[in-house]
PDB file of N, CA and C in Angstrom:
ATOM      1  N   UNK A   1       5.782   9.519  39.006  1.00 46.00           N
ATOM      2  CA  UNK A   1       5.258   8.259  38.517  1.00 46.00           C
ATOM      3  C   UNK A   1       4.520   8.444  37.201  1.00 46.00           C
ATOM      4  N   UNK A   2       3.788   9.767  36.911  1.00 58.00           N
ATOM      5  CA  UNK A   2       2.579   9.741  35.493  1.00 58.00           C
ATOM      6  C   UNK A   2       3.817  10.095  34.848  1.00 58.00           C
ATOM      7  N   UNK A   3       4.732  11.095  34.897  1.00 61.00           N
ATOM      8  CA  UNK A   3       5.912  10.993  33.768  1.00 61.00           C
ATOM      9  C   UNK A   3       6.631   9.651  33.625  1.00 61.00           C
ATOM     10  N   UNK A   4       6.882   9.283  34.302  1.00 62.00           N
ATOM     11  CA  UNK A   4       7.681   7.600  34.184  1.00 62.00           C
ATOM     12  C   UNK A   4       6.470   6.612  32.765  1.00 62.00           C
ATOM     13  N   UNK A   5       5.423   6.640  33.240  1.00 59.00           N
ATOM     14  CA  UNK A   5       3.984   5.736  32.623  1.00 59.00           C
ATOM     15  C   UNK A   5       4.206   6.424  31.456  1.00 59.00           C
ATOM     16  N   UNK A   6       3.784   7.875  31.000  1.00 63.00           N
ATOM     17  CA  UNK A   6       3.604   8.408  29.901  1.00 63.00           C
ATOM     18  C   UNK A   6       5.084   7.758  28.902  1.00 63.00           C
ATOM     19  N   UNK A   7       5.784   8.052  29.665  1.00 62.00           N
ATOM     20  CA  UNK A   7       7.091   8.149  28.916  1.00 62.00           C
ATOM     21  C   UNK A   7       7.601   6.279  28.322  1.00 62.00           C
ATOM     22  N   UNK A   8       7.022   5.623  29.317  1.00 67.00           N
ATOM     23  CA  UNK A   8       6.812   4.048  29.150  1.00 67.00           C
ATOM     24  C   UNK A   8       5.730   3.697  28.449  1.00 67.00           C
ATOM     25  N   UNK A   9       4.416   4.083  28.247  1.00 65.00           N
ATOM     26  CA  UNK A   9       3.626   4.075  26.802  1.00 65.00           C
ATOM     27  C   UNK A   9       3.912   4.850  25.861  1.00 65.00           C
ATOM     28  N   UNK A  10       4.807   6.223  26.071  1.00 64.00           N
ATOM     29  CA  UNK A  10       5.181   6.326  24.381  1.00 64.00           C
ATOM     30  C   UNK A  10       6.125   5.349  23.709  1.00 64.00           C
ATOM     31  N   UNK A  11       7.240   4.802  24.859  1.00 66.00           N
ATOM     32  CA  UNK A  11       8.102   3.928  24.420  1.00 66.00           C
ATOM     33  C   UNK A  11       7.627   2.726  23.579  1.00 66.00           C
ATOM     34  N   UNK A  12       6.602   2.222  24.297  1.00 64.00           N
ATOM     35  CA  UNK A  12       6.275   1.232  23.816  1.00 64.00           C
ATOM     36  C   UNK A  12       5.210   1.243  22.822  1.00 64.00           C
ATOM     37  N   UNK A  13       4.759   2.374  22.445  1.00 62.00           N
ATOM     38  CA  UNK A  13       4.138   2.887  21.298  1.00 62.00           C
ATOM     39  C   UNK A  13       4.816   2.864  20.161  1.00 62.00           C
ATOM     40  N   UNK A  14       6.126   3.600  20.412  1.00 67.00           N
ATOM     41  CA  UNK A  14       7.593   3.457  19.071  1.00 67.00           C
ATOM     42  C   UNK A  14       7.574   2.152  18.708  1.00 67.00           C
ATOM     43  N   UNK A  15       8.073   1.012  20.110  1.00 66.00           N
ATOM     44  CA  UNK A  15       8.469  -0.217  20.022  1.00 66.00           C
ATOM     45  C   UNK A  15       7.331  -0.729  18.979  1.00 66.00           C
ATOM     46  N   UNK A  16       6.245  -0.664  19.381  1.00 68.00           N
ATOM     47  CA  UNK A  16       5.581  -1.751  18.252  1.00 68.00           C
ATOM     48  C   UNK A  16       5.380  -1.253  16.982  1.00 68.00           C
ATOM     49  N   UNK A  17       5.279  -0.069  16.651  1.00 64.00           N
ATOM     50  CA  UNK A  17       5.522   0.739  15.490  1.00 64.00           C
ATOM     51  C   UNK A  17       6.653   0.293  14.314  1.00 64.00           C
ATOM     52  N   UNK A  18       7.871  -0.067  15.071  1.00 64.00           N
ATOM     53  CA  UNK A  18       8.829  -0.856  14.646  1.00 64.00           C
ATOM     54  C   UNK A  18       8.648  -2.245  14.211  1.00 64.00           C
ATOM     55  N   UNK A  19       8.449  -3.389  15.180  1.00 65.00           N
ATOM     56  CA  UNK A  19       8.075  -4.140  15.310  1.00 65.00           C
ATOM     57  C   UNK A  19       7.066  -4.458  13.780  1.00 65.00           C
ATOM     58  N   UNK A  20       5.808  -3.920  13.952  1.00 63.00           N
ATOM     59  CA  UNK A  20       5.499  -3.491  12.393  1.00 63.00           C
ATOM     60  C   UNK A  20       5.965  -3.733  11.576  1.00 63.00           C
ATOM     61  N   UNK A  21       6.934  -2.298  11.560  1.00 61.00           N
ATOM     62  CA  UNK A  21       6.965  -2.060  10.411  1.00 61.00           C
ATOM     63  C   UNK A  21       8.486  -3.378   9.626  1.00 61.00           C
ATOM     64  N   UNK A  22       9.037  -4.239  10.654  1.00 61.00           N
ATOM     65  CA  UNK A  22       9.908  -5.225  10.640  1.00 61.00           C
ATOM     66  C   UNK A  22       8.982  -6.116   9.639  1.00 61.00           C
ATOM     67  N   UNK A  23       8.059  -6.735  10.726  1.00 61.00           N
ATOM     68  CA  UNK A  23       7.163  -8.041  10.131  1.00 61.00           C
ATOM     69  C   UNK A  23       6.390  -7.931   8.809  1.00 61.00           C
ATOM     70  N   UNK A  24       6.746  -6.340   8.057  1.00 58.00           N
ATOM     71  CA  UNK A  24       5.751  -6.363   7.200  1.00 58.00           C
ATOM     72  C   UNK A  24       6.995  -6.868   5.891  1.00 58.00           C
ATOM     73  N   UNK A  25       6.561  -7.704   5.014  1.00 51.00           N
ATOM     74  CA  UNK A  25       7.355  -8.430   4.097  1.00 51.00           C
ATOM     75  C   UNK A  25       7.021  -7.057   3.013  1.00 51.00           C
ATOM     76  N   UNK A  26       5.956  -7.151   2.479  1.00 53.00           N
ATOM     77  CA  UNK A  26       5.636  -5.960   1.210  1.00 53.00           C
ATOM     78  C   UNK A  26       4.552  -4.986   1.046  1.00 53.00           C
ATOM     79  N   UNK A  27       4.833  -3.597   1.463  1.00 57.00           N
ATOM     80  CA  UNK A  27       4.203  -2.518   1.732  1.00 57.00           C
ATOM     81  C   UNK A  27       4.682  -1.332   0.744  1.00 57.00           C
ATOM     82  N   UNK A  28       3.878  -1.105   0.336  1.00 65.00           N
ATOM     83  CA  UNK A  28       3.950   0.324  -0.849  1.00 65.00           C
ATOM     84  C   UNK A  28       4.158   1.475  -0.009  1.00 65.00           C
ATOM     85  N   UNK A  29       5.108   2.450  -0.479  1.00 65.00           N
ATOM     86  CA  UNK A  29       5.515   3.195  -0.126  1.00 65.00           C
ATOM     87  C   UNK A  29       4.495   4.046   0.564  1.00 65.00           C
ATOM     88  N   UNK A  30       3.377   4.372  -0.253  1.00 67.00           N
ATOM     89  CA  UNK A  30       2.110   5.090   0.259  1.00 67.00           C
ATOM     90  C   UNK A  30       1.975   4.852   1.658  1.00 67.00           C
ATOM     91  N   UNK A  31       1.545   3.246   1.652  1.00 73.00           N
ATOM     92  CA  UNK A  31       0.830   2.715   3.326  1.00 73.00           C
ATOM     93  C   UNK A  31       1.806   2.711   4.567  1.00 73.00           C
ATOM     94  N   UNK A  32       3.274   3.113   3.809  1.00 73.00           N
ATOM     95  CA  UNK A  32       4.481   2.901   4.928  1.00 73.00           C
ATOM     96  C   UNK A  32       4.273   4.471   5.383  1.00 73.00           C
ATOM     97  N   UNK A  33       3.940   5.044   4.584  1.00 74.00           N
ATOM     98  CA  UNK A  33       4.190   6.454   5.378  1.00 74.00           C
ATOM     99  C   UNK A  33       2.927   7.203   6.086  1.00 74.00           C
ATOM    100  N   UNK A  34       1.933   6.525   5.596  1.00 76.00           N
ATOM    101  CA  UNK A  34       0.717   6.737   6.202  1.00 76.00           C
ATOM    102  C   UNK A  34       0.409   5.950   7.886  1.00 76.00           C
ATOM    103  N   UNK A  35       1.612   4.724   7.701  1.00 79.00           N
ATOM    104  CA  UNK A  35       1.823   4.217   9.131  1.00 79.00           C
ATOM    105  C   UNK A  35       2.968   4.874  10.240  1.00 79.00           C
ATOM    106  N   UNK A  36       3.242   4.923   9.524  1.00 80.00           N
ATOM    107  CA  UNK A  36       4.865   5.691  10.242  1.00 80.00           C
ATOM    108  C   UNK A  36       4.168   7.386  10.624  1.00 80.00           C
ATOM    109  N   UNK A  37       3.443   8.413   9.808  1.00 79.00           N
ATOM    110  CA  UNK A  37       2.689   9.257  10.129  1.00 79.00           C
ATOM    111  C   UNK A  37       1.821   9.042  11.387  1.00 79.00           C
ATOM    112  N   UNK A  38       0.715   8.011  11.177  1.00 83.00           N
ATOM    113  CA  UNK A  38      -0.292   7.698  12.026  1.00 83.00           C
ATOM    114  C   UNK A  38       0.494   7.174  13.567  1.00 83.00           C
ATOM    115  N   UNK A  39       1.439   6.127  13.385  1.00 83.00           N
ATOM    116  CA  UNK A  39       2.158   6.079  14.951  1.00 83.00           C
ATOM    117  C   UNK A  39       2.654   7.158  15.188  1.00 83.00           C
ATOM    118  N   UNK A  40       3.604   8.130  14.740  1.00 80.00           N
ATOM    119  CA  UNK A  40       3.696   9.100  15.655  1.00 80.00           C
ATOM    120  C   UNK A  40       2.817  10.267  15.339  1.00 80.00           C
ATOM    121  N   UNK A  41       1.365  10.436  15.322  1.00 80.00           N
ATOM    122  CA  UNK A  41       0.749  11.410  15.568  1.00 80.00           C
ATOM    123  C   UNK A  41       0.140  10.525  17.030  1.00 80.00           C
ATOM    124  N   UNK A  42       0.093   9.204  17.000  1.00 82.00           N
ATOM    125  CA  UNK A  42      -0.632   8.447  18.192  1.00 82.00           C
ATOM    126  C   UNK A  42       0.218   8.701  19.613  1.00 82.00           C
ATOM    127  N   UNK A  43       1.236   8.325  19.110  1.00 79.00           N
ATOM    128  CA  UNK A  43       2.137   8.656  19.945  1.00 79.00           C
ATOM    129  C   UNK A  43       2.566  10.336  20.635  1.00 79.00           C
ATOM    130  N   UNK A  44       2.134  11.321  19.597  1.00 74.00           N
ATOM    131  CA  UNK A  44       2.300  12.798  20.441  1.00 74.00           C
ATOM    132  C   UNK A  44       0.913  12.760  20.997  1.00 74.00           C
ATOM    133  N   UNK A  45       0.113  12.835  20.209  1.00 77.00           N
ATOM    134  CA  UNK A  45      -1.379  12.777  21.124  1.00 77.00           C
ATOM    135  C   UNK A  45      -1.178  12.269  22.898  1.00 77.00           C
ATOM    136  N   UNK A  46      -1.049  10.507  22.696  1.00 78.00           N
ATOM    137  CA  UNK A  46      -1.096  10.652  24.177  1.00 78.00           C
ATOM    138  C   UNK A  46       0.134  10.831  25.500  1.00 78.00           C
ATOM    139  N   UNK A  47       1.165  11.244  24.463  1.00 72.00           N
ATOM    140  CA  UNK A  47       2.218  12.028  25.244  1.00 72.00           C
ATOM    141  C   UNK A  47       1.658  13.023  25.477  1.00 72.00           C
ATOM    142  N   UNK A  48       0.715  14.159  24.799  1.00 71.00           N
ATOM    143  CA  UNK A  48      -0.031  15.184  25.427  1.00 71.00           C
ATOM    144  C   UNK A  48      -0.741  15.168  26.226  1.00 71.00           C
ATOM    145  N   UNK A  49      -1.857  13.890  26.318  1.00 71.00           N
ATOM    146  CA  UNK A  49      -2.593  13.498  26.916  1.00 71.00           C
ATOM    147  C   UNK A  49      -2.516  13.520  28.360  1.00 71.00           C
ATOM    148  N   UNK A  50      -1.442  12.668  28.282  1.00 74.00           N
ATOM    149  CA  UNK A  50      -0.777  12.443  29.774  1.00 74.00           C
ATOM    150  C   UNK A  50       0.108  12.981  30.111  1.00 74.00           C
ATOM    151  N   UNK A  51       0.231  14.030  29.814  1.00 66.00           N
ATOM    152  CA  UNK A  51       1.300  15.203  30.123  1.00 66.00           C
ATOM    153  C   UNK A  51       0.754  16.233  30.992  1.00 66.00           C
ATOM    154  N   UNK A  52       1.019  16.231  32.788  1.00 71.00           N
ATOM    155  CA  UNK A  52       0.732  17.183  33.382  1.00 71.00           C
ATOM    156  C   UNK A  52       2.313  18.440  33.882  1.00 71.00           C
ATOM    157  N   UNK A  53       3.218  18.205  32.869  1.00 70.00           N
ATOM    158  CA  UNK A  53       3.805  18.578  32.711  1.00 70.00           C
ATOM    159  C   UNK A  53       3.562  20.026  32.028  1.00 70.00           C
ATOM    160  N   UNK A  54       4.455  21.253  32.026  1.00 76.00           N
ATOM    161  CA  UNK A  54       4.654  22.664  31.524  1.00 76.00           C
ATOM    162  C   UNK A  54       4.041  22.249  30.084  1.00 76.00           C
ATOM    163  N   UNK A  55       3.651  23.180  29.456  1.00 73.00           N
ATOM    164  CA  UNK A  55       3.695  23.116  27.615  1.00 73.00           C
ATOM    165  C   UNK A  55       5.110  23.222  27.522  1.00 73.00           C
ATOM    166  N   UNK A  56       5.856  24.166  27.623  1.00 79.00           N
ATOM    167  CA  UNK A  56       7.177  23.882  26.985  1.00 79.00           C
ATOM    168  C   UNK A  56       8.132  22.806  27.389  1.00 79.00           C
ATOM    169  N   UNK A  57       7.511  22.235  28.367  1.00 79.00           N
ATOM    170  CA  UNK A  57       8.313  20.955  29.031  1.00 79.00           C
ATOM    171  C   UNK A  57       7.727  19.851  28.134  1.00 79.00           C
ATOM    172  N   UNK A  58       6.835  20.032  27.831  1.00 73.00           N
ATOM    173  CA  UNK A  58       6.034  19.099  27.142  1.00 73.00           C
ATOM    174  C   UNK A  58       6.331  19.254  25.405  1.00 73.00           C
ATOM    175  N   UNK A  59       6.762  20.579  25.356  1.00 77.00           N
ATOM    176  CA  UNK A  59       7.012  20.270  23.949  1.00 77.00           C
ATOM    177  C   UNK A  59       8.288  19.979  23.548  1.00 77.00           C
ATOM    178  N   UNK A  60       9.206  20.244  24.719  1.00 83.00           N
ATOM    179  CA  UNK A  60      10.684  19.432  24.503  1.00 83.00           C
ATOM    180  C   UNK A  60      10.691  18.679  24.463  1.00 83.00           C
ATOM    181  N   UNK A  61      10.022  17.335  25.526  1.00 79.00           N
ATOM    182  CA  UNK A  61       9.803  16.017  25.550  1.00 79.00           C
ATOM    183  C   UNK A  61       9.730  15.685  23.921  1.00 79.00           C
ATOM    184  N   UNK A  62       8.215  15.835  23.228  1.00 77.00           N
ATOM    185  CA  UNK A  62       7.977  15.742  22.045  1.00 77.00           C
ATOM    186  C   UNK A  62       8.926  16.116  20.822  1.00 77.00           C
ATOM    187  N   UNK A  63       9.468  17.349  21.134  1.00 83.00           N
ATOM    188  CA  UNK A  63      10.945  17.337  19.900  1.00 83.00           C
ATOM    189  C   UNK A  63      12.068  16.093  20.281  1.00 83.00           C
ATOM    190  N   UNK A  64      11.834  16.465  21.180  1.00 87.00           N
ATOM    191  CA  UNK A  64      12.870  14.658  21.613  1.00 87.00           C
ATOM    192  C   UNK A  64      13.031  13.406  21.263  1.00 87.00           C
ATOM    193  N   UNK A  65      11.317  12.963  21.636  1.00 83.00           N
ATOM    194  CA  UNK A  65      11.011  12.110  20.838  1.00 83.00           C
ATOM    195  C   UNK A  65      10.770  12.222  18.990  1.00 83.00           C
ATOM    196  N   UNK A  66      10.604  12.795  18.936  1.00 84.00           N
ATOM    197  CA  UNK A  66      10.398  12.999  16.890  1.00 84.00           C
ATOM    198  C   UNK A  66      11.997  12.642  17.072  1.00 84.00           C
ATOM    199  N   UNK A  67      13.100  13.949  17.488  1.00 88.00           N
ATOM    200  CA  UNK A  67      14.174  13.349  17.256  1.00 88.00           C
ATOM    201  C   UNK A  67      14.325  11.964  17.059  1.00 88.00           C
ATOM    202  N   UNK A  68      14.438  11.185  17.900  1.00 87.00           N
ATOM    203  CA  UNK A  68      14.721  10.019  18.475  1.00 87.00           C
ATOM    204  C   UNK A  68      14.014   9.231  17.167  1.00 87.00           C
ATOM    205  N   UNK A  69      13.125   9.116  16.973  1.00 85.00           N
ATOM    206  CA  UNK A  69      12.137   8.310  15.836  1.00 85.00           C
ATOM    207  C   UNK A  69      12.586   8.882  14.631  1.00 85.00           C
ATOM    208  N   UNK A  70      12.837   9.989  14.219  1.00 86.00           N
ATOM    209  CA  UNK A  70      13.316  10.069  13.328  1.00 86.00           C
ATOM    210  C   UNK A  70      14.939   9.479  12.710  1.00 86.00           C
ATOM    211  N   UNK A  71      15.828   9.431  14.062  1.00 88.00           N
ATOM    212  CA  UNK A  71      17.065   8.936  13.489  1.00 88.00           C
ATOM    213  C   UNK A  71      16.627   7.453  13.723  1.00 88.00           C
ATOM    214  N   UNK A  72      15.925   7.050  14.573  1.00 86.00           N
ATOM    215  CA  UNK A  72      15.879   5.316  14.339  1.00 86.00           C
ATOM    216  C   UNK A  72      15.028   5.054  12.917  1.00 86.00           C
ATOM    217  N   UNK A  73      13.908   5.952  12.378  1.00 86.00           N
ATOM    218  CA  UNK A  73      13.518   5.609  11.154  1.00 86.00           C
ATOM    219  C   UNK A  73      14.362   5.686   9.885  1.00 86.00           C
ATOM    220  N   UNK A  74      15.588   6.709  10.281  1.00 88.00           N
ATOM    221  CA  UNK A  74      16.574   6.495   8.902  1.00 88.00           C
ATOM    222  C   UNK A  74      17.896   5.523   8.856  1.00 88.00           C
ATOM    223  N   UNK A  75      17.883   4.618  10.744  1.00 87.00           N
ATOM    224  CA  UNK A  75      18.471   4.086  10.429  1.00 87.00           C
ATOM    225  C   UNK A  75      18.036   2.592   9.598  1.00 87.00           C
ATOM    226  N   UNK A  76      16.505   2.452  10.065  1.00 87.00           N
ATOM    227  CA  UNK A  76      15.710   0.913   9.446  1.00 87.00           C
ATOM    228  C   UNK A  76      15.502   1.370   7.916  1.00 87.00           C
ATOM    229  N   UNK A  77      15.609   2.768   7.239  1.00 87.00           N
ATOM    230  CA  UNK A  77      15.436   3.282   6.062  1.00 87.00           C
ATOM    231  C   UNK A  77      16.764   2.708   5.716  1.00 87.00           C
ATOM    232  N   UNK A  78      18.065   2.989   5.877  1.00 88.00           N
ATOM    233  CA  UNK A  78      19.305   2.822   5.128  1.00 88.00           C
ATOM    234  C   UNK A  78      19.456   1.410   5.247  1.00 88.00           C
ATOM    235  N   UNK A  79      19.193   0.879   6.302  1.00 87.00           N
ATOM    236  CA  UNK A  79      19.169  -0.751   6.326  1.00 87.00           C
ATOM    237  C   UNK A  79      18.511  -1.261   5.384  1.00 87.00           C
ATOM    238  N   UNK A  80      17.175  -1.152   4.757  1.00 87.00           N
ATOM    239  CA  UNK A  80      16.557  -1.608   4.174  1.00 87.00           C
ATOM    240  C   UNK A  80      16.910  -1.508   2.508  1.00 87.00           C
ATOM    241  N   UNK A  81      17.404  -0.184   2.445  1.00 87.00           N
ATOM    242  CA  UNK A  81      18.084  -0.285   1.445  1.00 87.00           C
ATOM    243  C   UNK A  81      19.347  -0.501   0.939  1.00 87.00           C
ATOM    244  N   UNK A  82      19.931  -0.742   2.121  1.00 87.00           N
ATOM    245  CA  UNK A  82      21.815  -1.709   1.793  1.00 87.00           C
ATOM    246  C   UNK A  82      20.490  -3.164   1.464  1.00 87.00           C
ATOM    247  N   UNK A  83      19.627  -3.845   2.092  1.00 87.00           N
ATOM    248  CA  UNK A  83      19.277  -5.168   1.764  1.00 87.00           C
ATOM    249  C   UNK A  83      18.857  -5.411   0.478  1.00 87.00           C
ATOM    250  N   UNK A  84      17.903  -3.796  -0.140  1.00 86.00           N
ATOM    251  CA  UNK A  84      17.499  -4.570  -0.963  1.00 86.00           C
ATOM    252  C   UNK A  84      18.821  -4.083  -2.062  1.00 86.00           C
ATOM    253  N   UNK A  85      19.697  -3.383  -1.944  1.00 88.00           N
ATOM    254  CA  UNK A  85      20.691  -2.826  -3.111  1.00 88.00           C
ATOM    255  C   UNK A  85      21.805  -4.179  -3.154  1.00 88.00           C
ATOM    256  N   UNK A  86      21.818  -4.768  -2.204  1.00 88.00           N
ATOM    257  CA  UNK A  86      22.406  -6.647  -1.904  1.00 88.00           C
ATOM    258  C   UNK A  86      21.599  -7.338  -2.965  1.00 88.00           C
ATOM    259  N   UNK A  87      20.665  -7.360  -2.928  1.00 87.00           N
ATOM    260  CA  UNK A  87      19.540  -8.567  -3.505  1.00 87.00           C
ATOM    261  C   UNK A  87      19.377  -7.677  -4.835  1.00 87.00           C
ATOM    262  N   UNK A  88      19.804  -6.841  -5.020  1.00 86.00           N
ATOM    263  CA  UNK A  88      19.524  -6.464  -6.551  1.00 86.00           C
ATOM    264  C   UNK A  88      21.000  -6.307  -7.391  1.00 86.00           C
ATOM    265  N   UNK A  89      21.772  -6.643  -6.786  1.00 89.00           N
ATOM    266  CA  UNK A  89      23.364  -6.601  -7.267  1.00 89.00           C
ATOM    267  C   UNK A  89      23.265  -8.254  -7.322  1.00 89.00           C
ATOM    268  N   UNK A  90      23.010  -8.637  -6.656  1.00 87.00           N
ATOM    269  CA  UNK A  90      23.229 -10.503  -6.227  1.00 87.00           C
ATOM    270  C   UNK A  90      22.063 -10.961  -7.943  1.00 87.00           C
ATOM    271  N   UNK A  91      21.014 -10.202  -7.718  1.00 87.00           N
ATOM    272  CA  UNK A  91      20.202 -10.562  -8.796  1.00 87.00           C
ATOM    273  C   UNK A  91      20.393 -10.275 -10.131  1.00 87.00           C
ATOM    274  N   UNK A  92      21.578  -9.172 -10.291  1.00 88.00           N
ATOM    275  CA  UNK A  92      22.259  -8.664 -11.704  1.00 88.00           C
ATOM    276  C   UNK A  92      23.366  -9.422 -11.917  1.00 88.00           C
ATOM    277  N   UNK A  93      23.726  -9.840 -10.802  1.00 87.00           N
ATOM    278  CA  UNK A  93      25.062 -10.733 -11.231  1.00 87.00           C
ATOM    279  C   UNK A  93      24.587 -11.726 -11.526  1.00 87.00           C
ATOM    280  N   UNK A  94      23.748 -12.362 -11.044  1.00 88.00           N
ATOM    281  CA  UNK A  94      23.040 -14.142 -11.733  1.00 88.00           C
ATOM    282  C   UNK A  94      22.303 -13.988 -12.884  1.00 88.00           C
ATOM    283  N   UNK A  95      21.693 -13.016 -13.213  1.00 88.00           N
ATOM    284  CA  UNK A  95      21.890 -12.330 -14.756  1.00 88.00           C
ATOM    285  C   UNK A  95      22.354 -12.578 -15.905  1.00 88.00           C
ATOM    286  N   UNK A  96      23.918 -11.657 -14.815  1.00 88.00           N
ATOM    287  CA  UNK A  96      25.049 -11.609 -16.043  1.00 88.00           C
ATOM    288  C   UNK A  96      25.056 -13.197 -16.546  1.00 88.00           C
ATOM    289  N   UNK A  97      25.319 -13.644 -15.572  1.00 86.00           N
ATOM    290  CA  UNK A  97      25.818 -15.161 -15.946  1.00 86.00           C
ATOM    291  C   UNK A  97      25.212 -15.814 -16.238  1.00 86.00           C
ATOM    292  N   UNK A  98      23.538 -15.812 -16.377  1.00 86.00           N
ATOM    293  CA  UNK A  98      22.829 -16.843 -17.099  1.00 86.00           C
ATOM    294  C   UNK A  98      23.257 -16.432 -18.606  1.00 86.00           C
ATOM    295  N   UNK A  99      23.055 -14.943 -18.708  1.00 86.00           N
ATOM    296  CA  UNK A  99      23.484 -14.674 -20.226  1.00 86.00           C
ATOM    297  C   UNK A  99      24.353 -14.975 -20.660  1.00 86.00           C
ATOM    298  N   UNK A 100      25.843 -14.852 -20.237  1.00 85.00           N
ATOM    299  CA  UNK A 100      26.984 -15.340 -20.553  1.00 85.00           C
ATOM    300  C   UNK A 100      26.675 -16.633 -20.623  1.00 85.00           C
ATOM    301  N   UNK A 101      26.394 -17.550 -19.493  1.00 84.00           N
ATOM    302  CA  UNK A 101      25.946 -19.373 -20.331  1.00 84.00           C
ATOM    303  C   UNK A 101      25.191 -19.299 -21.697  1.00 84.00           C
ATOM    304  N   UNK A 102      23.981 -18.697 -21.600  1.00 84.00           N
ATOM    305  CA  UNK A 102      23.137 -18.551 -22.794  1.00 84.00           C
ATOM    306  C   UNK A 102      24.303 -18.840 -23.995  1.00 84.00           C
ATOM    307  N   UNK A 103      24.567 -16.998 -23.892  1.00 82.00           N
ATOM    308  CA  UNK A 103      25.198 -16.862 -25.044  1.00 82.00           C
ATOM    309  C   UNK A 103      26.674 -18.198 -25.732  1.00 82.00           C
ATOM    310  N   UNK A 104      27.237 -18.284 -24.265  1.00 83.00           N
ATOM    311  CA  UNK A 104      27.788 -18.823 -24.764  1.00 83.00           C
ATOM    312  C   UNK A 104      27.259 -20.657 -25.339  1.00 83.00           C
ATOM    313  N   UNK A 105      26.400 -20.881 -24.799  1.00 81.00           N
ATOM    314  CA  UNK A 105      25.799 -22.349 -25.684  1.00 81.00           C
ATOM    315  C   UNK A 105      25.314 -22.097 -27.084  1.00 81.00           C
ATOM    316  N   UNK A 106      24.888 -20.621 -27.587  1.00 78.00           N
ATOM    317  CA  UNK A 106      24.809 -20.647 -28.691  1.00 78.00           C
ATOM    318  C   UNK A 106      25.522 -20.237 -29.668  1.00 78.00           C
ATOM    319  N   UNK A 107      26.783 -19.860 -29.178  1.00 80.00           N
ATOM    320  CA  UNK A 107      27.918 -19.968 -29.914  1.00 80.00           C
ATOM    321  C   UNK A 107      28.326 -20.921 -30.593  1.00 80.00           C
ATOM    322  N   UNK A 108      28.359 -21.702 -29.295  1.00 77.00           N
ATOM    323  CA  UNK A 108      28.534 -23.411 -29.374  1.00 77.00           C
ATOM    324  C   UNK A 108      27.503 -24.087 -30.346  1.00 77.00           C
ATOM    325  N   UNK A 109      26.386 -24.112 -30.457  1.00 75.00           N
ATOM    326  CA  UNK A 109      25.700 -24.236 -31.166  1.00 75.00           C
ATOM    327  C   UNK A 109      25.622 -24.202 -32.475  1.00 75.00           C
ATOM    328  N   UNK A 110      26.048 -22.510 -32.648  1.00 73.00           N
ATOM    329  CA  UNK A 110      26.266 -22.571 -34.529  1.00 73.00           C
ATOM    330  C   UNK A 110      27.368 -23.069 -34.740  1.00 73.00           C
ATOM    331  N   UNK A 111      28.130 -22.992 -34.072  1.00 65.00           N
ATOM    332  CA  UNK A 111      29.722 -23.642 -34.268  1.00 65.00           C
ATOM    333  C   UNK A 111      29.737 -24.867 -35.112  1.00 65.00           C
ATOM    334  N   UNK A 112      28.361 -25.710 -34.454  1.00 58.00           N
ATOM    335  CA  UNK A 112      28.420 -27.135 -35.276  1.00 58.00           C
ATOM    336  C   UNK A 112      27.768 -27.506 -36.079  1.00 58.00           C
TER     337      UNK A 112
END
């Protein structure tokens, strides 16, 4: 049962960590990694905590989890940047084309 609990508050330690780091609209790189650091040092802490488990049982658990957080953090990393490499292609192309109108009205312009 205390492995089941431990293992269900680290979960849900990740979960809101995420959650987070979702709802946050604009965060500097600095404070993202100082959060993403700080949840999982919170998160091994009281996986240790509540770990009456072996040390080396306990430290597999913990490579496990880093695993685990680490490939879900590069998958919300690559996501985030297909979104914003979308919104910055979408924003070069409306660009192009204001310039191309531009230019072309003042073509038009000296023309007459």
């Amino acid at each position: 049962m205390c492995n089941a609990l431990r293992m269900r508050v680290a979960d849900l330690c990740i979960i809101k960590l995420f959650i987070h780091l979702q709802n946050i609209k604009t965060m500097s790189a600095g404070k993202l990694v100082v959060g993403v650091v700080a949840g999982v040092a919170l998160g091994a802490v009281l996986g240790i905590l509540f770990a009456p488990d072996k040390g080396s049982s306990t430290r597999n658990k913990i490579s496990k989890k880093r695993n685990d957080l680490t490939d879900e953090l590069e998958k919300k990393f690559n996501k985030f940047v297909d979104k914003f490499s979308k919104k910055f292609e979408d924003l070069q192309d409306e660009t192009t084309d204001m310039v191309d109108e531009i230019k072309a009205k003042a073509e038009g312009a000296v023309g007459k």
